[in-house]
mmCIF file of C-alpha atoms in Angstrom:
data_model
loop_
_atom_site.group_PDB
_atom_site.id
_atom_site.type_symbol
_atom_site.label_atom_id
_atom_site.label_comp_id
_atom_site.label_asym_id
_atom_site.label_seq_id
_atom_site.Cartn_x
_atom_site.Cartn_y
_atom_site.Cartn_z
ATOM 1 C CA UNK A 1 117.086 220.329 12.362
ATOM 2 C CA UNK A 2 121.098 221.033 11.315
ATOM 3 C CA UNK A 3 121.436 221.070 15.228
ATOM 4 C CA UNK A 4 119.818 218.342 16.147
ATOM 5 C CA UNK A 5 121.390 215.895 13.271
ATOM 6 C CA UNK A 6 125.014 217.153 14.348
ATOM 7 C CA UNK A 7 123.999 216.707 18.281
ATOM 8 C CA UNK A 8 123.234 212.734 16.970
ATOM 9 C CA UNK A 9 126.662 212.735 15.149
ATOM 10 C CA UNK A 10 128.570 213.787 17.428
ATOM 11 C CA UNK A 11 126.629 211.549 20.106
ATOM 12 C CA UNK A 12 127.421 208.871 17.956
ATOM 13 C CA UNK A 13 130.800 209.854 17.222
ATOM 14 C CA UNK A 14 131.365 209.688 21.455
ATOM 15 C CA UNK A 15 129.535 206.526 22.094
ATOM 16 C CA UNK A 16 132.233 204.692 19.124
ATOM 17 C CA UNK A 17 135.291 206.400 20.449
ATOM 18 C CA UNK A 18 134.405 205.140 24.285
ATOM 19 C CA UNK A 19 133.870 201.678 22.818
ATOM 20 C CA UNK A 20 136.905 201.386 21.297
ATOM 21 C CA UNK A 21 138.695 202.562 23.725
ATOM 22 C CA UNK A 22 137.493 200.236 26.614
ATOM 23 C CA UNK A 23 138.350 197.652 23.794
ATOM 24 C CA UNK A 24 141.799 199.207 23.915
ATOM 25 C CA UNK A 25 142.194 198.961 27.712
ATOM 26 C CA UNK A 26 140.858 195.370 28.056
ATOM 27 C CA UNK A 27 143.848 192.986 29.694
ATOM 28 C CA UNK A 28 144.715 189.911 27.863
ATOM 29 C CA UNK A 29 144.804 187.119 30.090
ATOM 30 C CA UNK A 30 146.887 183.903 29.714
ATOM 31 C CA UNK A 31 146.286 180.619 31.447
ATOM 32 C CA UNK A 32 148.853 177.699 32.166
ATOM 33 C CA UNK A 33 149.109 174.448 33.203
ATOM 34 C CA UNK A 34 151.918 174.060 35.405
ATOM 35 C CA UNK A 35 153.151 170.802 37.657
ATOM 36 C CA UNK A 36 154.690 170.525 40.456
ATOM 37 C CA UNK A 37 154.899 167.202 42.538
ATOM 38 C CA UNK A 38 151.266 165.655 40.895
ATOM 39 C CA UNK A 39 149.874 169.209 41.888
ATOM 40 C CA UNK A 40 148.592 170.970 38.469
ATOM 41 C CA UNK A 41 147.869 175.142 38.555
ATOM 42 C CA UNK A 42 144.205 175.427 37.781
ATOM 43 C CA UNK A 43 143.060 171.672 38.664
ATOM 44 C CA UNK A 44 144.263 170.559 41.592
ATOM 45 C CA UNK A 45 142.131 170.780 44.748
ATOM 46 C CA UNK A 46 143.387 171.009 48.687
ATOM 47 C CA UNK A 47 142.757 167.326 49.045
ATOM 48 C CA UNK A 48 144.876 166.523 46.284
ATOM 49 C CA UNK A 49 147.625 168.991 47.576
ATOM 50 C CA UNK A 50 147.634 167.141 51.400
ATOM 51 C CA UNK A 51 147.784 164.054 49.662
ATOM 52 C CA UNK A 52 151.075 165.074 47.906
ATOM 53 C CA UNK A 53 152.576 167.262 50.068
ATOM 54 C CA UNK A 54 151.191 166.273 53.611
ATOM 55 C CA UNK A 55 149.722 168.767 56.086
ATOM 56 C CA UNK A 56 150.554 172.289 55.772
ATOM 57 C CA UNK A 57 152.721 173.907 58.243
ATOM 58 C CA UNK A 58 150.783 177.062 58.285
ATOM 59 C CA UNK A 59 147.920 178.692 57.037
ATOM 60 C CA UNK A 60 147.356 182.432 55.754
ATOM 61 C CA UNK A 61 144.843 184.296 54.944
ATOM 62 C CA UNK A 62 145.089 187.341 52.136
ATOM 63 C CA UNK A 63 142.981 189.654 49.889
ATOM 64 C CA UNK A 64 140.356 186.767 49.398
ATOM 65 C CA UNK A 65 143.225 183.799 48.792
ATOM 66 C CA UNK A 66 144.552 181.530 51.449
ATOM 67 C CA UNK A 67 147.756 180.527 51.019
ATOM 68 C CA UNK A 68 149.373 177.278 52.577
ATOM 69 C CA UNK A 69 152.459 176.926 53.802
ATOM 70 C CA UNK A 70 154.791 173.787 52.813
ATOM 71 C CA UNK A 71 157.996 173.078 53.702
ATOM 72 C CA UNK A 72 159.451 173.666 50.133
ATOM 73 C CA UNK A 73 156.781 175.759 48.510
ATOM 74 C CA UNK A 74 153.313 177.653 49.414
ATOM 75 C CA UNK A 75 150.449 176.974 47.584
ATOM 76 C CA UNK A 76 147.506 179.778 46.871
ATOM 77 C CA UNK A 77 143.923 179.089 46.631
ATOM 78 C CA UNK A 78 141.434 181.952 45.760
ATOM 79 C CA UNK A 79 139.029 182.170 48.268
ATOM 80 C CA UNK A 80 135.860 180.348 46.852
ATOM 81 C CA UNK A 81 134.195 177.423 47.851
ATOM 82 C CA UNK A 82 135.851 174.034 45.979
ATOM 83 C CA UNK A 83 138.756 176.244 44.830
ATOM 84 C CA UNK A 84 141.427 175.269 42.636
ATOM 85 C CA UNK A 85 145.027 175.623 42.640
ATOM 86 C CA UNK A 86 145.906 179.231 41.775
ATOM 87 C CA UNK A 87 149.736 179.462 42.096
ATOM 88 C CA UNK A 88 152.028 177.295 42.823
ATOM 89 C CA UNK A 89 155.075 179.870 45.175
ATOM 90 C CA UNK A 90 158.417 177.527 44.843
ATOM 91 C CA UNK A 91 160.518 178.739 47.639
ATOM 92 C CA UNK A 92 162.914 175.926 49.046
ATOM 93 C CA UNK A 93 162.779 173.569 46.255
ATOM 94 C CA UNK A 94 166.660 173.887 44.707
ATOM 95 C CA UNK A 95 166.205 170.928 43.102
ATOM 96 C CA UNK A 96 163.176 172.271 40.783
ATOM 97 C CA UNK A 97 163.674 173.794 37.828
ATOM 98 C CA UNK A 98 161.630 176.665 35.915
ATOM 99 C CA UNK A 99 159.810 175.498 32.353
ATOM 100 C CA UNK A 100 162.189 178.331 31.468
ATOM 101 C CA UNK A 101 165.526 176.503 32.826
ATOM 102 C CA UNK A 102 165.694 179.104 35.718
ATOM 103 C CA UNK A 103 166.199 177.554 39.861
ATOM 104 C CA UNK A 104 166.524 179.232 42.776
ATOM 105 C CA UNK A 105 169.617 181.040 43.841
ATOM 106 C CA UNK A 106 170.260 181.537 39.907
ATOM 107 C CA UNK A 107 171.706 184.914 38.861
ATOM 108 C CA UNK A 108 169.545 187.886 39.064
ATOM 109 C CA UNK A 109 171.360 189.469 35.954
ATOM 110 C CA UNK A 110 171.827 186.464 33.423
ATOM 111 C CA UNK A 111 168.132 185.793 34.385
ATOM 112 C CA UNK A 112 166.933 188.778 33.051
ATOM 113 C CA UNK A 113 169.278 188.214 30.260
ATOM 114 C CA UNK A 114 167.836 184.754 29.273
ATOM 115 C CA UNK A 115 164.394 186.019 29.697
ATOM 116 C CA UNK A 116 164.759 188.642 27.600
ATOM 117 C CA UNK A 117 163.421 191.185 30.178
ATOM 118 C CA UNK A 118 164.209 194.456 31.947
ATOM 119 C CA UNK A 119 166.051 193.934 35.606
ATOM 120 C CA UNK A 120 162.961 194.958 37.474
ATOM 121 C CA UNK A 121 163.215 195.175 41.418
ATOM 122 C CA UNK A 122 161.221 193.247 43.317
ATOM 123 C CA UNK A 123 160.478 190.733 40.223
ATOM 124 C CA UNK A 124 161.369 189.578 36.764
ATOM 125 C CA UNK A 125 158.302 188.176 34.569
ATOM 126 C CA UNK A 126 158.365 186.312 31.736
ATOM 127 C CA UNK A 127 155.281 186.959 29.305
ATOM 128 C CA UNK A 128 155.704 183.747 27.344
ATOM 129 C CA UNK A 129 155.302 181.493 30.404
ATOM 130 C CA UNK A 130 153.757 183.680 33.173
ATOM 131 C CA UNK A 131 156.260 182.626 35.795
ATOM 132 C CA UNK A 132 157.016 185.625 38.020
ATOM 133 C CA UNK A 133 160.321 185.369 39.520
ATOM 134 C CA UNK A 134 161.315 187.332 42.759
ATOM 135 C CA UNK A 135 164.442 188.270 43.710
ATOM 136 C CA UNK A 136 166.816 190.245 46.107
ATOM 137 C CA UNK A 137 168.827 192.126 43.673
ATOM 138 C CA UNK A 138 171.529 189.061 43.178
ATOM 139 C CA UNK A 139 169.646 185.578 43.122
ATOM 140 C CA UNK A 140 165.806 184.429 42.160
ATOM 141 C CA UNK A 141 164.464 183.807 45.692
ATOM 142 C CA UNK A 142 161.482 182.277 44.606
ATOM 143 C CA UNK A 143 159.845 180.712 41.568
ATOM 144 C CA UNK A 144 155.723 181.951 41.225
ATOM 145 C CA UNK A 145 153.985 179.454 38.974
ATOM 146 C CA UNK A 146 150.812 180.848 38.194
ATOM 147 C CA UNK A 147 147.197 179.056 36.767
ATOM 148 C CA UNK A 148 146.289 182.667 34.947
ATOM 149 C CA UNK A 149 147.907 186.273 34.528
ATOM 150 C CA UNK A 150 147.264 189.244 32.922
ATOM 151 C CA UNK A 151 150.151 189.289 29.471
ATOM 152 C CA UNK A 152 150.956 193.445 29.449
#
């Protein structure tokens, strides 16, 4: 009986420790609302994206996404049926400026330093706003505005 009562224990015992620990490895996810020329992350559908930015210049498809082509930015869809704006890739746009006051061709270095983060080849992240920024080791070459990301 001893046996069988610490078999159930230590049963038990397992079964808490695995639950807490997929508890432990869940992500936490963040969503945004960003804007960029009437186009919103999360809301905005293809039509709404021709209408505003005309017709794309090329399409691509990637890892279940499609990403469009613009002269000035790309925009990625995920690849469901009536899909929403996922991110928004600035990429020619000098004029536009981050939600964190960061534009293309800014300073790798005093980015990182404003952000608060490590200098991180290819990309520096900010986990208060989501925006990814890539660069080539001396300026942000492009600005990734993103509907949801994992905060890690």
């Amino acid at each position: 009986m001893f046996c069988i009562v610490r078999l159930l224990s230590i049963l038990f015992v397992s079964i808490a420790m695995s639950t807490n620990s997929y508890a432990a490895t869940q992500r936490e996810t963040k969503c945004f609302e960003y804007k960029y020329k009437n186009i919103y992350t999360g809301y905005s559908t293809y039509e709404r994206v021709v209408k505003n930015l005309g017709s794309p210049l090329r399409k691509e498809r990637r890892a279940g996404a499609v990403n469009y082509h613009f002269k000035k930015v790309i925009i990625n869809f995920t690849g469901q049926e009536n899909a929403k704006v996922n991110t928004i890739q600035i990429i020619n746009d000098h004029a536009f400026k981050s939600p964190d006051g960061i534009r293309l061709n800014d300073d790798v270095h005093s980015t990182a330093e404003r952000l608060e983060v490590r200098y991180n080849h290819p990309t520096l992240f900010s986990k208060e706003t989501g925006i990814n920024y890539w660069h080539d080791g001396e300026k942000i070459i492009k600005i990734v505005l993103p509907h949801c990301v994992y905060i890690d």
